[in-house]
């Protein structure tokens, strides 16, 4: 089945450097603290946290989302690019084989940043449930926006 690629952008008042550090570099510590109603823990289970590492993401009690494994493909702190693949659990199931994500944090004219996100969903079957995958995509976009803005509020409150 042909992959489904979705691009979207999120604006944030934080600089690319500050958001990249919080959302990518410090994610294991920060995300469960900032969004405890969604994330229980982030744990590096293979590697040193850099390229090739695998992170186990455990979701909050009652979320009905299976623990997910993310494999880091690229971390470029200079260009503010983060790429990872969802390789197990999470939203994967009957319809999806894997998902790849690319985050690019660009400086915006107002001093904040724009996060450009490209998500590539790889369906398992030719006759996949298109409606089900579209619903997963929309929920993912909204969740990511919520995570970014939660980090933004947290960092403004703890500056």
PDB file of C-alpha atoms in Angstrom:
ATOM      1  CA  UNK A   1       0.000   0.000   0.000  1.00  0.00           C
ATOM      2  CA  UNK A   2       1.228   3.471  -0.795  1.00  0.00           C
ATOM      3  CA  UNK A   3       2.284   5.558   2.189  1.00  0.00           C
ATOM      4  CA  UNK A   4       0.101   8.472   3.298  1.00  0.00           C
ATOM      5  CA  UNK A   5       2.126  11.624   3.999  1.00  0.00           C
ATOM      6  CA  UNK A   6       0.623  14.531   5.908  1.00  0.00           C
ATOM      7  CA  UNK A   7       2.315  17.904   6.414  1.00  0.00           C
ATOM      8  CA  UNK A   8       1.253  20.496   8.946  1.00  0.00           C
ATOM      9  CA  UNK A   9       2.657  23.439  10.887  1.00  0.00           C
ATOM     10  CA  UNK A  10       2.364  24.674  14.450  1.00  0.00           C
ATOM     11  CA  UNK A  11       3.351  28.166  15.598  1.00  0.00           C
ATOM     12  CA  UNK A  12       4.991  28.732  18.965  1.00  0.00           C
ATOM     13  CA  UNK A  13       6.322  31.784  20.808  1.00  0.00           C
ATOM     14  CA  UNK A  14       9.496  29.973  21.926  1.00  0.00           C
ATOM     15  CA  UNK A  15      12.710  30.191  19.909  1.00  0.00           C
ATOM     16  CA  UNK A  16      13.589  27.143  17.802  1.00  0.00           C
ATOM     17  CA  UNK A  17      16.558  26.424  20.103  1.00  0.00           C
ATOM     18  CA  UNK A  18      14.470  26.499  23.284  1.00  0.00           C
ATOM     19  CA  UNK A  19      11.592  24.414  21.899  1.00  0.00           C
ATOM     20  CA  UNK A  20      13.919  21.888  20.248  1.00  0.00           C
ATOM     21  CA  UNK A  21      15.763  21.374  23.532  1.00  0.00           C
ATOM     22  CA  UNK A  22      12.526  20.917  25.486  1.00  0.00           C
ATOM     23  CA  UNK A  23      10.588  18.843  22.922  1.00  0.00           C
ATOM     24  CA  UNK A  24      13.481  16.675  21.715  1.00  0.00           C
ATOM     25  CA  UNK A  25      16.556  16.741  23.951  1.00  0.00           C
ATOM     26  CA  UNK A  26      14.739  16.907  27.308  1.00  0.00           C
ATOM     27  CA  UNK A  27      11.594  14.980  26.262  1.00  0.00           C
ATOM     28  CA  UNK A  28      12.244  11.954  28.487  1.00  0.00           C
ATOM     29  CA  UNK A  29      12.161  14.151  31.596  1.00  0.00           C
ATOM     30  CA  UNK A  30       9.859  16.947  30.502  1.00  0.00           C
ATOM     31  CA  UNK A  31       6.931  15.338  28.661  1.00  0.00           C
ATOM     32  CA  UNK A  32       5.609  13.205  31.576  1.00  0.00           C
ATOM     33  CA  UNK A  33       5.915  16.259  33.846  1.00  0.00           C
ATOM     34  CA  UNK A  34       4.245  18.718  31.453  1.00  0.00           C
ATOM     35  CA  UNK A  35       1.538  16.392  30.071  1.00  0.00           C
ATOM     36  CA  UNK A  36       0.982  13.854  32.887  1.00  0.00           C
ATOM     37  CA  UNK A  37      -2.606  13.193  31.807  1.00  0.00           C
ATOM     38  CA  UNK A  38      -1.214  11.781  28.544  1.00  0.00           C
ATOM     39  CA  UNK A  39       2.293  10.454  29.248  1.00  0.00           C
ATOM     40  CA  UNK A  40       3.381   8.287  32.146  1.00  0.00           C
ATOM     41  CA  UNK A  41       7.037   7.889  31.166  1.00  0.00           C
ATOM     42  CA  UNK A  42       9.683   8.064  28.443  1.00  0.00           C
ATOM     43  CA  UNK A  43      12.559   5.611  28.840  1.00  0.00           C
ATOM     44  CA  UNK A  44      15.550   5.034  26.555  1.00  0.00           C
ATOM     45  CA  UNK A  45      15.752   1.234  26.291  1.00  0.00           C
ATOM     46  CA  UNK A  46      18.421   0.972  23.574  1.00  0.00           C
ATOM     47  CA  UNK A  47      21.299   3.321  22.834  1.00  0.00           C
ATOM     48  CA  UNK A  48      22.431   6.581  24.400  1.00  0.00           C
ATOM     49  CA  UNK A  49      19.499   8.773  23.375  1.00  0.00           C
ATOM     50  CA  UNK A  50      21.002   9.677  19.992  1.00  0.00           C
ATOM     51  CA  UNK A  51      20.530   8.270  16.499  1.00  0.00           C
ATOM     52  CA  UNK A  52      19.584   4.582  16.564  1.00  0.00           C
ATOM     53  CA  UNK A  53      18.265   4.744  20.133  1.00  0.00           C
ATOM     54  CA  UNK A  54      14.887   3.308  21.012  1.00  0.00           C
ATOM     55  CA  UNK A  55      12.591   5.043  23.480  1.00  0.00           C
ATOM     56  CA  UNK A  56       9.701   3.298  25.230  1.00  0.00           C
ATOM     57  CA  UNK A  57       6.796   5.703  25.723  1.00  0.00           C
ATOM     58  CA  UNK A  58       4.240   4.639  28.319  1.00  0.00           C
ATOM     59  CA  UNK A  59       0.920   6.442  28.343  1.00  0.00           C
ATOM     60  CA  UNK A  60      -1.132   7.599  31.329  1.00  0.00           C
ATOM     61  CA  UNK A  61      -3.433   5.182  33.132  1.00  0.00           C
ATOM     62  CA  UNK A  62      -6.786   4.831  31.399  1.00  0.00           C
ATOM     63  CA  UNK A  63      -5.575   6.150  28.036  1.00  0.00           C
ATOM     64  CA  UNK A  64      -6.131   2.802  26.259  1.00  0.00           C
ATOM     65  CA  UNK A  65      -2.995   3.419  24.175  1.00  0.00           C
ATOM     66  CA  UNK A  66      -0.446   0.617  24.142  1.00  0.00           C
ATOM     67  CA  UNK A  67       3.138   1.505  25.117  1.00  0.00           C
ATOM     68  CA  UNK A  68       5.014   2.661  22.010  1.00  0.00           C
ATOM     69  CA  UNK A  69       8.580   2.255  20.827  1.00  0.00           C
ATOM     70  CA  UNK A  70      10.191   5.126  18.911  1.00  0.00           C
ATOM     71  CA  UNK A  71      13.468   4.698  17.041  1.00  0.00           C
ATOM     72  CA  UNK A  72      15.473   7.891  16.557  1.00  0.00           C
ATOM     73  CA  UNK A  73      16.603   8.428  12.962  1.00  0.00           C
ATOM     74  CA  UNK A  74      18.111  11.937  13.176  1.00  0.00           C
ATOM     75  CA  UNK A  75      18.790  14.576  15.824  1.00  0.00           C
ATOM     76  CA  UNK A  76      20.344  17.732  14.376  1.00  0.00           C
ATOM     77  CA  UNK A  77      20.583  20.363  17.115  1.00  0.00           C
ATOM     78  CA  UNK A  78      22.198  22.887  14.765  1.00  0.00           C
ATOM     79  CA  UNK A  79      19.483  22.704  12.079  1.00  0.00           C
ATOM     80  CA  UNK A  80      16.739  21.861  14.615  1.00  0.00           C
ATOM     81  CA  UNK A  81      15.613  18.697  12.830  1.00  0.00           C
ATOM     82  CA  UNK A  82      14.289  15.612  14.613  1.00  0.00           C
ATOM     83  CA  UNK A  83      13.268  12.401  12.839  1.00  0.00           C
ATOM     84  CA  UNK A  84      11.944   9.240  14.414  1.00  0.00           C
ATOM     85  CA  UNK A  85       9.917   6.168  13.524  1.00  0.00           C
ATOM     86  CA  UNK A  86       7.110   4.584  15.507  1.00  0.00           C
ATOM     87  CA  UNK A  87       8.150   0.936  15.309  1.00  0.00           C
ATOM     88  CA  UNK A  88       5.888  -0.815  17.817  1.00  0.00           C
ATOM     89  CA  UNK A  89       2.720  -0.228  19.837  1.00  0.00           C
ATOM     90  CA  UNK A  90       0.999   3.128  20.153  1.00  0.00           C
ATOM     91  CA  UNK A  91      -1.304   3.798  17.191  1.00  0.00           C
ATOM     92  CA  UNK A  92       0.027   0.824  15.226  1.00  0.00           C
ATOM     93  CA  UNK A  93      -2.429  -2.005  14.869  1.00  0.00           C
ATOM     94  CA  UNK A  94      -4.630  -3.594  12.240  1.00  0.00           C
ATOM     95  CA  UNK A  95      -4.371  -0.671   9.835  1.00  0.00           C
ATOM     96  CA  UNK A  96      -0.832   0.710  10.281  1.00  0.00           C
ATOM     97  CA  UNK A  97       2.535  -1.000   9.831  1.00  0.00           C
ATOM     98  CA  UNK A  98       4.685   1.977  10.868  1.00  0.00           C
ATOM     99  CA  UNK A  99       4.772   5.764  11.054  1.00  0.00           C
ATOM    100  CA  UNK A 100       7.697   8.117  10.385  1.00  0.00           C
ATOM    101  CA  UNK A 101       7.875  11.658  11.717  1.00  0.00           C
ATOM    102  CA  UNK A 102      10.056  14.621  10.732  1.00  0.00           C
ATOM    103  CA  UNK A 103      10.023  17.775  12.872  1.00  0.00           C
ATOM    104  CA  UNK A 104      11.768  20.949  11.649  1.00  0.00           C
ATOM    105  CA  UNK A 105      11.862  23.931  14.008  1.00  0.00           C
ATOM    106  CA  UNK A 106      12.258  27.191  12.034  1.00  0.00           C
ATOM    107  CA  UNK A 107      12.602  30.721  13.362  1.00  0.00           C
ATOM    108  CA  UNK A 108       9.541  32.858  12.679  1.00  0.00           C
ATOM    109  CA  UNK A 109       9.453  36.602  12.060  1.00  0.00           C
ATOM    110  CA  UNK A 110       7.946  37.290  15.497  1.00  0.00           C
ATOM    111  CA  UNK A 111      10.938  35.747  17.317  1.00  0.00           C
ATOM    112  CA  UNK A 112       9.192  32.449  17.997  1.00  0.00           C
ATOM    113  CA  UNK A 113       9.198  29.435  15.732  1.00  0.00           C
ATOM    114  CA  UNK A 114       7.179  27.408  13.299  1.00  0.00           C
ATOM    115  CA  UNK A 115       7.334  23.643  13.652  1.00  0.00           C
ATOM    116  CA  UNK A 116       6.969  21.929  10.280  1.00  0.00           C
ATOM    117  CA  UNK A 117       5.874  18.329  10.706  1.00  0.00           C
ATOM    118  CA  UNK A 118       5.785  15.632   8.040  1.00  0.00           C
ATOM    119  CA  UNK A 119       4.185  12.356   9.107  1.00  0.00           C
ATOM    120  CA  UNK A 120       4.257   9.306   6.842  1.00  0.00           C
ATOM    121  CA  UNK A 121       1.781   6.548   7.648  1.00  0.00           C
ATOM    122  CA  UNK A 122       2.426   3.103   6.167  1.00  0.00           C
ATOM    123  CA  UNK A 123      -0.820   1.082   5.953  1.00  0.00           C
ATOM    124  CA  UNK A 124      -0.626  -2.700   6.286  1.00  0.00           C
ATOM    125  CA  UNK A 125      -3.162  -3.552   3.605  1.00  0.00           C
ATOM    126  CA  UNK A 126      -4.206  -2.303   0.201  1.00  0.00           C
ATOM    127  CA  UNK A 127      -7.846  -2.205   1.359  1.00  0.00           C
ATOM    128  CA  UNK A 128      -7.123  -0.366   4.620  1.00  0.00           C
ATOM    129  CA  UNK A 129      -9.816   1.493   6.548  1.00  0.00           C
ATOM    130  CA  UNK A 130      -9.209   4.966   5.116  1.00  0.00           C
ATOM    131  CA  UNK A 131     -11.607   6.588   7.573  1.00  0.00           C
ATOM    132  CA  UNK A 132      -9.844   4.952  10.530  1.00  0.00           C
ATOM    133  CA  UNK A 133      -6.407   6.135   9.385  1.00  0.00           C
ATOM    134  CA  UNK A 134      -7.709   9.671   8.735  1.00  0.00           C
ATOM    135  CA  UNK A 135      -9.124   9.755  12.265  1.00  0.00           C
ATOM    136  CA  UNK A 136      -5.755   8.610  13.686  1.00  0.00           C
ATOM    137  CA  UNK A 137      -4.009  11.333  11.649  1.00  0.00           C
ATOM    138  CA  UNK A 138      -6.332  14.106  12.869  1.00  0.00           C
ATOM    139  CA  UNK A 139      -6.056  12.992  16.504  1.00  0.00           C
ATOM    140  CA  UNK A 140      -2.257  12.914  16.159  1.00  0.00           C
ATOM    141  CA  UNK A 141      -2.130  16.425  14.726  1.00  0.00           C
ATOM    142  CA  UNK A 142      -4.273  17.798  17.554  1.00  0.00           C
ATOM    143  CA  UNK A 143      -2.285  15.924  20.206  1.00  0.00           C
ATOM    144  CA  UNK A 144       1.035  17.232  18.866  1.00  0.00           C
ATOM    145  CA  UNK A 145      -0.307  20.783  18.871  1.00  0.00           C
ATOM    146  CA  UNK A 146      -1.417  20.274  22.467  1.00  0.00           C
ATOM    147  CA  UNK A 147       2.017  18.943  23.501  1.00  0.00           C
ATOM    148  CA  UNK A 148       3.813  21.903  21.882  1.00  0.00           C
ATOM    149  CA  UNK A 149       1.557  24.437  23.580  1.00  0.00           C
ATOM    150  CA  UNK A 150       1.818  22.640  26.942  1.00  0.00           C
ATOM    151  CA  UNK A 151       5.627  22.846  26.736  1.00  0.00           C
ATOM    152  CA  UNK A 152       5.357  26.484  25.679  1.00  0.00           C
ATOM    153  CA  UNK A 153       3.166  27.334  28.698  1.00  0.00           C
ATOM    154  CA  UNK A 154       5.398  25.334  31.045  1.00  0.00           C
ATOM    155  CA  UNK A 155       8.575  27.075  29.908  1.00  0.00           C
ATOM    156  CA  UNK A 156       6.973  30.528  30.063  1.00  0.00           C
ATOM    157  CA  UNK A 157       5.860  29.739  33.612  1.00  0.00           C
ATOM    158  CA  UNK A 158       9.303  28.484  34.642  1.00  0.00           C
ATOM    159  CA  UNK A 159      11.515  30.997  32.851  1.00  0.00           C
TER     160      UNK A 159
END
